[in-house]
mmCIF file of C-alpha atoms in Angstrom:
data_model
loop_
_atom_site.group_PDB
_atom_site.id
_atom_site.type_symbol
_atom_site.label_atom_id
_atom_site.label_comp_id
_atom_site.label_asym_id
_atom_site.label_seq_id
_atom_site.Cartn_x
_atom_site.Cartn_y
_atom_site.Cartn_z
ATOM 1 C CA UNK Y 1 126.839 130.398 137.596
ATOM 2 C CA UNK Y 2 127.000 128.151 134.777
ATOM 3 C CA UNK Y 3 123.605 128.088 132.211
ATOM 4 C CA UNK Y 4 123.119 125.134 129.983
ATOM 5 C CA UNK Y 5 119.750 125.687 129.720
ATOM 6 C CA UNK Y 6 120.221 127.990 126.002
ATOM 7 C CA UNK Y 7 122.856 125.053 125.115
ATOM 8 C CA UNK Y 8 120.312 122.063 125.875
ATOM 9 C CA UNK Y 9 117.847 123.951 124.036
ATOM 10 C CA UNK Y 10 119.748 123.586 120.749
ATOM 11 C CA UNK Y 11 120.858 120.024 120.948
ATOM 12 C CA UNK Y 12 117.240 119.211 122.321
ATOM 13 C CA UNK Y 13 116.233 121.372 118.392
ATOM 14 C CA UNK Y 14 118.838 119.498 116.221
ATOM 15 C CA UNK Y 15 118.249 115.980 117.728
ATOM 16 C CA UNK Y 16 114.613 115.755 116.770
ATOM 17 C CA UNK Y 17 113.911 118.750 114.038
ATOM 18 C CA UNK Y 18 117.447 118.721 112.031
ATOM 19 C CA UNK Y 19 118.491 116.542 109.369
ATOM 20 C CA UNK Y 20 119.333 113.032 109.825
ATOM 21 C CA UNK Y 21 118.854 109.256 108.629
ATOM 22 C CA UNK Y 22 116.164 108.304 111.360
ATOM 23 C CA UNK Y 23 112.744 109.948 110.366
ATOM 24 C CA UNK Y 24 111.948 113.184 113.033
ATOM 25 C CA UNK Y 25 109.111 110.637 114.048
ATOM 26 C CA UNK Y 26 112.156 107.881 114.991
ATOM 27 C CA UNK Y 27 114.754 110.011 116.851
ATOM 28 C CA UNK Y 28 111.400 111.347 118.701
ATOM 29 C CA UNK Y 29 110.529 108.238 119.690
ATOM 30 C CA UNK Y 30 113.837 107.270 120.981
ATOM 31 C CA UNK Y 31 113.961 110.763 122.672
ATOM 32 C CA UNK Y 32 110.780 109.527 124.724
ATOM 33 C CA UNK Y 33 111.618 106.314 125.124
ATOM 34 C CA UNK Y 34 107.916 105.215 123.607
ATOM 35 C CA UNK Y 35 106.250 103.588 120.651
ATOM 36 C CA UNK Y 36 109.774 101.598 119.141
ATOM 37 C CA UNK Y 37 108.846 98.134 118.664
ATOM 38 C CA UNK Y 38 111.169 94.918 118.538
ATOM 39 C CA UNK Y 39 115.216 95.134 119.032
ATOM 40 C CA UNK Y 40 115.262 99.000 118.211
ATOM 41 C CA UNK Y 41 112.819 99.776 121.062
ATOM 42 C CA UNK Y 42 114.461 96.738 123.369
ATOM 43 C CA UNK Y 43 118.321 98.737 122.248
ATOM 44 C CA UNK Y 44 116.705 101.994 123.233
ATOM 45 C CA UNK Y 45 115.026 100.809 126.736
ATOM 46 C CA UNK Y 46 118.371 99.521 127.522
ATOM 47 C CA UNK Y 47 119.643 102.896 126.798
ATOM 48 C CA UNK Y 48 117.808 104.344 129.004
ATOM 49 C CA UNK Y 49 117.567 102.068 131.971
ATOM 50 C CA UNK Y 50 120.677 99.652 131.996
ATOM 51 C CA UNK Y 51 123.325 100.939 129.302
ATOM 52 C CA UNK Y 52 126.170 99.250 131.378
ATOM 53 C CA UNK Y 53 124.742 96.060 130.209
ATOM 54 C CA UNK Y 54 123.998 96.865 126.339
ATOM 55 C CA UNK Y 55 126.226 93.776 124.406
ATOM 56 C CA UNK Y 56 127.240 93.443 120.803
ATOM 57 C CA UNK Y 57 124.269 91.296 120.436
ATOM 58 C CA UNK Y 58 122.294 94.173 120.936
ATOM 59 C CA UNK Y 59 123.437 96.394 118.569
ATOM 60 C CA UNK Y 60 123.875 93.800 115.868
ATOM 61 C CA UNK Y 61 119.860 92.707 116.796
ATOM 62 C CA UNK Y 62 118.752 96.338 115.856
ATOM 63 C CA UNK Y 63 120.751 95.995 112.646
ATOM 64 C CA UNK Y 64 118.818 92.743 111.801
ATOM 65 C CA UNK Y 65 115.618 94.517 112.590
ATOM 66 C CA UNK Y 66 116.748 97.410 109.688
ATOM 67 C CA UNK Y 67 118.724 100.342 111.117
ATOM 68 C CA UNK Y 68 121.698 100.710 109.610
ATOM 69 C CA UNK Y 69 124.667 102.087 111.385
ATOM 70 C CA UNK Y 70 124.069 106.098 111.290
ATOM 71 C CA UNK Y 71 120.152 105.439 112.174
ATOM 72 C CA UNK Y 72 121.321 103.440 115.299
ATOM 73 C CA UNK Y 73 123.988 106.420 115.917
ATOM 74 C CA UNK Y 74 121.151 108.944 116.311
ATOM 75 C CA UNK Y 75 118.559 107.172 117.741
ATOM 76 C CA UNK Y 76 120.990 105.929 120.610
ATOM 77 C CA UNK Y 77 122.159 109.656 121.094
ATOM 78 C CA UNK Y 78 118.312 110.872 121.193
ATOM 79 C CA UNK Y 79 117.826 108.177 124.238
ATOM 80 C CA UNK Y 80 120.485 109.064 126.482
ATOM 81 C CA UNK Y 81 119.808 112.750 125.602
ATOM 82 C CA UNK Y 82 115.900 112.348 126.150
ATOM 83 C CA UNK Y 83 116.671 110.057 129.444
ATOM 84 C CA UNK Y 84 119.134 112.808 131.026
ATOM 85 C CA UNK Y 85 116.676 115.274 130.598
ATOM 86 C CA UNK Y 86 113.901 113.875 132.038
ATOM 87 C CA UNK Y 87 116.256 113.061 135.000
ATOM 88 C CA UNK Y 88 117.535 116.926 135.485
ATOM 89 C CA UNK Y 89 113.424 118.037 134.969
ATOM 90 C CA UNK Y 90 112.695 115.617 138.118
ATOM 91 C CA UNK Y 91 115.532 116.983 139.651
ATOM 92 C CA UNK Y 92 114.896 120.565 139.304
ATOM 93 C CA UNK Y 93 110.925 120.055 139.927
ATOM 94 C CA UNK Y 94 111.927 118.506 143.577
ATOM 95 C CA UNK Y 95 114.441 121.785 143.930
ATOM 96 C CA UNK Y 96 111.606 124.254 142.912
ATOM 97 C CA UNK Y 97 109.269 122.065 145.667
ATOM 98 C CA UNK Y 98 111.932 122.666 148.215
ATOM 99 C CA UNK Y 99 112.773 126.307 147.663
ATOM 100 C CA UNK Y 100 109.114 127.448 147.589
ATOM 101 C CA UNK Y 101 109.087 126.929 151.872
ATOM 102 C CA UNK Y 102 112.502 128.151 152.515
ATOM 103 C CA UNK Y 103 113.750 131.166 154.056
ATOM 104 C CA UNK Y 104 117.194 131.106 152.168
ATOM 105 C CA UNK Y 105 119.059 134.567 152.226
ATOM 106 C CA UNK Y 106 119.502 136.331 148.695
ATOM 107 C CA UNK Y 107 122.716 135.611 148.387
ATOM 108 C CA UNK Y 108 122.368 131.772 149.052
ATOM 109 C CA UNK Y 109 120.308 131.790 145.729
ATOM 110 C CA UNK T 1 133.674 100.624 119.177
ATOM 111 C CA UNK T 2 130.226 98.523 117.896
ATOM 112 C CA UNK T 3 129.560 100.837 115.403
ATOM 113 C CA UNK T 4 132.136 100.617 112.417
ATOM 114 C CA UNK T 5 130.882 104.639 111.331
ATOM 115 C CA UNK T 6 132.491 105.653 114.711
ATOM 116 C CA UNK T 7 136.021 104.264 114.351
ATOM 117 C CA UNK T 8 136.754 105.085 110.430
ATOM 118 C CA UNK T 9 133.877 106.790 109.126
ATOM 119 C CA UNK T 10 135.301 110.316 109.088
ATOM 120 C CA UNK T 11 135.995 113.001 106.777
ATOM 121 C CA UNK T 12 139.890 113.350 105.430
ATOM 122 C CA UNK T 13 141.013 116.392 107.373
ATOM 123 C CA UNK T 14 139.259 114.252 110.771
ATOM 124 C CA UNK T 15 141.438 111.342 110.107
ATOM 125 C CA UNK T 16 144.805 113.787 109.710
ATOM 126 C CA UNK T 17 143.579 115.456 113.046
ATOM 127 C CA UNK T 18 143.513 111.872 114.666
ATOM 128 C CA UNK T 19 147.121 110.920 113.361
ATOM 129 C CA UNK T 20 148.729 114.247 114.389
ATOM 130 C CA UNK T 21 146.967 113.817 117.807
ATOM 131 C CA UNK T 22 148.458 109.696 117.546
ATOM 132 C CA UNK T 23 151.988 111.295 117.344
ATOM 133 C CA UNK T 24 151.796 114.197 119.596
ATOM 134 C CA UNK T 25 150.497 112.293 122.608
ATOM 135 C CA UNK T 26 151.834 108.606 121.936
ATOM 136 C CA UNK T 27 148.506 107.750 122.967
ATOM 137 C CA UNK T 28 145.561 105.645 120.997
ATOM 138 C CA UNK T 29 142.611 108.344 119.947
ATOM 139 C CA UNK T 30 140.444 107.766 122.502
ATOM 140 C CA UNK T 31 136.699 106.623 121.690
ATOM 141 C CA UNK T 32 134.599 109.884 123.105
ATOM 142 C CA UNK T 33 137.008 112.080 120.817
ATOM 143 C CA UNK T 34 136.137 109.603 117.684
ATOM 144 C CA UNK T 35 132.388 110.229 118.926
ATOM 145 C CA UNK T 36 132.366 114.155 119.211
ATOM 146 C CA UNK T 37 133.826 114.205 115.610
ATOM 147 C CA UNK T 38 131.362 111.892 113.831
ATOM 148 C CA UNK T 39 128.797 114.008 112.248
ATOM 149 C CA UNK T 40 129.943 116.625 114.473
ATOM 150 C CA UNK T 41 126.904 118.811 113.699
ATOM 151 C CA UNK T 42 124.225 116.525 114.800
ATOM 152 C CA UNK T 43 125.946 115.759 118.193
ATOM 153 C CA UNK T 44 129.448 116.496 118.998
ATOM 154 C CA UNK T 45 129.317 120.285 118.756
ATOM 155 C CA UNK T 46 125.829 120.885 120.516
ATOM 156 C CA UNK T 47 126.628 118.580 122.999
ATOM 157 C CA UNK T 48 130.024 119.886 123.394
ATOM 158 C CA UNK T 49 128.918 123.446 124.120
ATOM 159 C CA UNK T 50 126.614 121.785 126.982
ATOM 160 C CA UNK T 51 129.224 120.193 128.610
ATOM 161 C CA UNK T 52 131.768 122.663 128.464
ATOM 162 C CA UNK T 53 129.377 124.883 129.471
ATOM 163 C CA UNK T 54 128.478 122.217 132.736
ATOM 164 C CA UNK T 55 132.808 121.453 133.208
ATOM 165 C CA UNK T 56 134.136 125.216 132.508
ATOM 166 C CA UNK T 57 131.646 127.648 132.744
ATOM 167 C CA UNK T 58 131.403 130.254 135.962
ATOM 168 C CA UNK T 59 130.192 128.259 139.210
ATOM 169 C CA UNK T 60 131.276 128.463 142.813
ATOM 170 C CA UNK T 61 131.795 124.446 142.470
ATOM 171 C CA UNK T 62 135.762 123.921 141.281
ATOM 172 C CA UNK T 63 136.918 121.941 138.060
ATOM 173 C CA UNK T 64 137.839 119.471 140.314
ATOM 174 C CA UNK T 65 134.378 119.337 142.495
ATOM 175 C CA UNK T 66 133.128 119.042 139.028
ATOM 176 C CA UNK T 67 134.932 116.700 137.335
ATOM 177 C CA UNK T 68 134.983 114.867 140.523
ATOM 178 C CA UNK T 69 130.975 114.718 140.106
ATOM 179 C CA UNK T 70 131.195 113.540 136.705
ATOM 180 C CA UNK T 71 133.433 110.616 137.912
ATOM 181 C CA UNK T 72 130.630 110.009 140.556
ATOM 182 C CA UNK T 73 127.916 109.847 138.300
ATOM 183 C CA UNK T 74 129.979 107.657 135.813
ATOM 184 C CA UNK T 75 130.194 105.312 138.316
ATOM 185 C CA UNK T 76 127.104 105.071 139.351
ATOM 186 C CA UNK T 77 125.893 103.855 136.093
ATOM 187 C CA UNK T 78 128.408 101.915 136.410
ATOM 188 C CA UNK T 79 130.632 103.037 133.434
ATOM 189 C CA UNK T 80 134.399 102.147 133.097
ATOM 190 C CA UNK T 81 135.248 104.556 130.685
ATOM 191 C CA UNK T 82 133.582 107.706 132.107
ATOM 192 C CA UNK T 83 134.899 106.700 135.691
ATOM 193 C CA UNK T 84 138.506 106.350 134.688
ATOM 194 C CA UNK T 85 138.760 109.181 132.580
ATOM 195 C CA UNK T 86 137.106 111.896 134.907
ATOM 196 C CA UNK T 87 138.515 110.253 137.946
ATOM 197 C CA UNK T 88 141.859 110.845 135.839
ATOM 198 C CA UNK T 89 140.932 114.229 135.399
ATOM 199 C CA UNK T 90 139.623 115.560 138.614
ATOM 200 C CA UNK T 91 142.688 113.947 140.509
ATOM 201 C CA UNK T 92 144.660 116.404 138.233
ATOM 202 C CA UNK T 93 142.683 119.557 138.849
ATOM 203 C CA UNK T 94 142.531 119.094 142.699
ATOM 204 C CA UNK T 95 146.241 118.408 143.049
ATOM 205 C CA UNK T 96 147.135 117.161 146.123
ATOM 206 C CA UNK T 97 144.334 119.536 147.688
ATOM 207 C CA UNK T 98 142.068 116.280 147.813
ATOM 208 C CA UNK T 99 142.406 112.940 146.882
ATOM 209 C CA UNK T 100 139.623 111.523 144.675
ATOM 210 C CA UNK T 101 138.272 108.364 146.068
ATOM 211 C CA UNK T 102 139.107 105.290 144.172
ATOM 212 C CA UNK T 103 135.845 103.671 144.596
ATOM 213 C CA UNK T 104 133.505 105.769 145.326
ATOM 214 C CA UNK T 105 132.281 103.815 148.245
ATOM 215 C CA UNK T 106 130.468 105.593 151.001
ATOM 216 C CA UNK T 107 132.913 105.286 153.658
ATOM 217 C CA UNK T 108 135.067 107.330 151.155
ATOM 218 C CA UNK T 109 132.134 109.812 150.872
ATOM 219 C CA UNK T 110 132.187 110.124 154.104
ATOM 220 C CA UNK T 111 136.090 112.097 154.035
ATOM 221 C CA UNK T 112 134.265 114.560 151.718
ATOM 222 C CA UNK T 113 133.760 118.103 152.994
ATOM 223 C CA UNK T 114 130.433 119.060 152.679
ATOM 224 C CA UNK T 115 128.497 120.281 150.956
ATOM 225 C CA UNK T 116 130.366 118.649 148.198
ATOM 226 C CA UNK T 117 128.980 115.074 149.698
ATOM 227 C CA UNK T 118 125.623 116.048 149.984
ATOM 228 C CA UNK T 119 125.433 117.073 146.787
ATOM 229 C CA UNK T 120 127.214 113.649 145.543
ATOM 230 C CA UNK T 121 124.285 111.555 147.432
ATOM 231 C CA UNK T 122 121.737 113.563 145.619
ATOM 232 C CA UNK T 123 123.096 113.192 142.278
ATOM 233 C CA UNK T 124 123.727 109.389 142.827
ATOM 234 C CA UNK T 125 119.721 109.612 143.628
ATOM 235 C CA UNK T 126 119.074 111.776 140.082
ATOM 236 C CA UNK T 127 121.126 108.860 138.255
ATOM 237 C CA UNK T 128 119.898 105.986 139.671
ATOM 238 C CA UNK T 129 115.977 106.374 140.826
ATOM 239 C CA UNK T 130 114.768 109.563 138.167
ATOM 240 C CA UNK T 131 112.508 110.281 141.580
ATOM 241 C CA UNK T 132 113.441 113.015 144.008
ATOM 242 C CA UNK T 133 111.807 114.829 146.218
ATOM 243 C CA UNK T 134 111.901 118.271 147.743
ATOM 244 C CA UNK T 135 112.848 116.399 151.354
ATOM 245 C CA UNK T 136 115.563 114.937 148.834
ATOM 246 C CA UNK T 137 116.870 118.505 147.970
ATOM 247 C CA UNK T 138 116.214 119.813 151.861
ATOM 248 C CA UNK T 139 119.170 117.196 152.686
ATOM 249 C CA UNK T 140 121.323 119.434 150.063
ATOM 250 C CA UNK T 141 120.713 122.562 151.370
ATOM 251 C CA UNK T 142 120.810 122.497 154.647
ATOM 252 C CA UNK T 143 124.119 120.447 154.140
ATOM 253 C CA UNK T 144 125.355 124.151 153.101
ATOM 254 C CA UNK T 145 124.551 124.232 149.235
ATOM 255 C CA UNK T 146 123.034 127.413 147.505
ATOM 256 C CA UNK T 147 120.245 126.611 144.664
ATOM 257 C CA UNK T 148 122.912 127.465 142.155
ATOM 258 C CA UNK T 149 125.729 125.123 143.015
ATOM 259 C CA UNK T 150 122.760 122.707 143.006
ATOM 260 C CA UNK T 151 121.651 123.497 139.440
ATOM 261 C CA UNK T 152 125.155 123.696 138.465
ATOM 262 C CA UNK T 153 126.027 120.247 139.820
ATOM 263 C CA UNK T 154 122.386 119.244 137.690
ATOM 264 C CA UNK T 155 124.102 120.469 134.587
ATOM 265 C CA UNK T 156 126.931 117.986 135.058
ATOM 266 C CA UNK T 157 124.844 115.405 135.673
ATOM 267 C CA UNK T 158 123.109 115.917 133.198
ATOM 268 C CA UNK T 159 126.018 115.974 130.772
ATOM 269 C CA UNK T 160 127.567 112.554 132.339
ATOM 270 C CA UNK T 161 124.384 110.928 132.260
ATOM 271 C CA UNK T 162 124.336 111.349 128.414
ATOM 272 C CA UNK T 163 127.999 110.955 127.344
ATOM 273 C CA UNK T 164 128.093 107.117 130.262
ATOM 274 C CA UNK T 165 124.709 105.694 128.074
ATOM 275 C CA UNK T 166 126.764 106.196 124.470
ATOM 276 C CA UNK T 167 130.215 104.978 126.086
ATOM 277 C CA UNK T 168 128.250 101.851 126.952
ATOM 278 C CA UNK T 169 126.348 101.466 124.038
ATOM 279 C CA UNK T 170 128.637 102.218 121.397
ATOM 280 C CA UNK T 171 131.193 100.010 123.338
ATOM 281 C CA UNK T 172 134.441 102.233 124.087
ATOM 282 C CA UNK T 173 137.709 100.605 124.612
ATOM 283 C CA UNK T 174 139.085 101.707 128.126
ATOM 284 C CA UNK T 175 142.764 102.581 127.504
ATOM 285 C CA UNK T 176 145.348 102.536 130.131
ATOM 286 C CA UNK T 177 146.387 104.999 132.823
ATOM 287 C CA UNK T 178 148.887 106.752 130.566
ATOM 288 C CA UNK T 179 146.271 107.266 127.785
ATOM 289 C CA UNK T 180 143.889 108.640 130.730
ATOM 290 C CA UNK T 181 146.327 111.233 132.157
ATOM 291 C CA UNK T 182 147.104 112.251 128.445
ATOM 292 C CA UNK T 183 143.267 112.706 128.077
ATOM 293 C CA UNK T 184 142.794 114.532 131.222
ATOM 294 C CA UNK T 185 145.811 116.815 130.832
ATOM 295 C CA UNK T 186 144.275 117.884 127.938
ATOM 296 C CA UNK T 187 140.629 118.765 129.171
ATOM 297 C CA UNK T 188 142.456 120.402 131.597
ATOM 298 C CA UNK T 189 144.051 122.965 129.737
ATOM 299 C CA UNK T 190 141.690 122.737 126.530
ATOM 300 C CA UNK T 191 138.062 121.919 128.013
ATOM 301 C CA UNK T 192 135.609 120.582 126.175
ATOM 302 C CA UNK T 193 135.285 122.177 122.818
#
């Protein structure tokens, strides 16, 4: 069985408490998706919700707005990290829902 | 890519590691390895130990089940890169045990075994809605998966729904076939780190 959970753990620690051009308080709040105003915030959200559709426009917006490039490296980084996360939680939340009523053999576990 | 940092901004011995790999393949660098390398502390190497972790590590799920997943979830957020390469890959690693469906489509889920499909639907679900249920994860198991081959499918989705959002954002150039099967015969017999 593979276990992540150690290895998430430590990118999860150097994201938003290790060194970096965007402040701890910046890559946080791309992490949760909250609190970025203007084209930073809009890049983020788009991030999150519809990266497929994320132009040049977009990332040359949150340039205008003051992020230079290696700010707008880890900030997008900390949004797809922070989105995937929440996404396997939900996941494994429903899983933990649907194990606690069945009768599943030890070996199925 | 968008971000000028990501194509040239590496160190020396980086840029000598991306001509030798030029030469030895007679393939382009491809954009996720230009990625991993940037600033390899902050991201590529944590995140590469995930990943590898998700793609490599012990589970009753195959490479190819997995990298087979990864494609899935690639395309459901609809990402040409991630979908091309992992399709690529998992086509290699199954052989000519199972061919990888070409789009995905659920009348080419359906030719699945189970309870590899199942476990497809649910991670489409994951990807797309963030809102599952434990009837949602009922579906899974009784299709035949243990809890583990469900958290270890989680893992890749989790990996693939980080690496899609940065091939979108940051814009990477999809290569052709010959460039993919380079890639894949190399995460293949490398993995991820």
């Amino acid at each position: 069985m593979s276990n992540i959970k150690e290895g998430q753990r430590e990118l999860v620690k150097r994201l938003l408490e290790g060194e970096g051009y965007a402040s701890p308080a910046q890559r946080l709040a791309a992490f949760n998706n909250s609190g970025l105003d203007d084209a930073v915030g809009q890049l983020v959200t788009k991030i999150v919700n519809r990266s497929f559709a994320i132009t040049d426009d977009d990332v040359i917006a949150a340039k205008k707005a003051g992020l230079d490039e290696d700010r707008i490296f880890e900030m997008a980084v900390c949004a797809a990290v922070g989105q995937a996360t929440r996404q396997q939680e939900s996941a494994l939340a429903a899983l933990d829902a649907a194990m606690e009523d069945q009768h599943a053999s030890p070996d199925s576990r | 890519m968008r971000l000028q940092i990501l194509d040239n901004g590496h160190g020396f011995g980086t840029k000598a590691l991306f001509g030798i790999i030029q030469v030895m393949s007679r393939q382009p660098v491809l954009d996720v390895v230009k990625l991993v390398r940037y600033r390899p502390d902050f991201y590529g190497k944590p995140m590469s130990n995930v990943t590898h972790e998700a793609m490599r590590g012990p589970s009753s799920w195959s490479v190819g089940d997995r990298e087979l997943m990864a494609a899935f979830v690639a395309a459901t957020n609809q990402c040409e890169f991630c979908t091309k390469a992992h399709t690529a890959v998992a086509q290699h690693a199954y052989g000519e045990s199972l061919s990888v469906p070409s789009s995905f489509s659920d009348a080419e889920l359906a030719n699945l075994p189970q309870p590899l499909r199942a476990t497809l639907l649910m991670l489409r679900k994951v990807t797309q809605q963030q809102a599952l249920n434990a009837d949602d994860m009922r579906e899974v198991l009784a299709a035949g998966a243990s809890r583990q081959q469900i958290e270890d499918a989680l893992a890749v989705c989790f990996s693939f729904n980080v690496i899609t959002r940065l091939a979108d954002c940051f814009g990477f150039a999809v290569p052709g076939p010959k460039a993919f099967a380079a890639g894949a015969k190399y995460l293949i017999s490398r993995g991820y780190t």
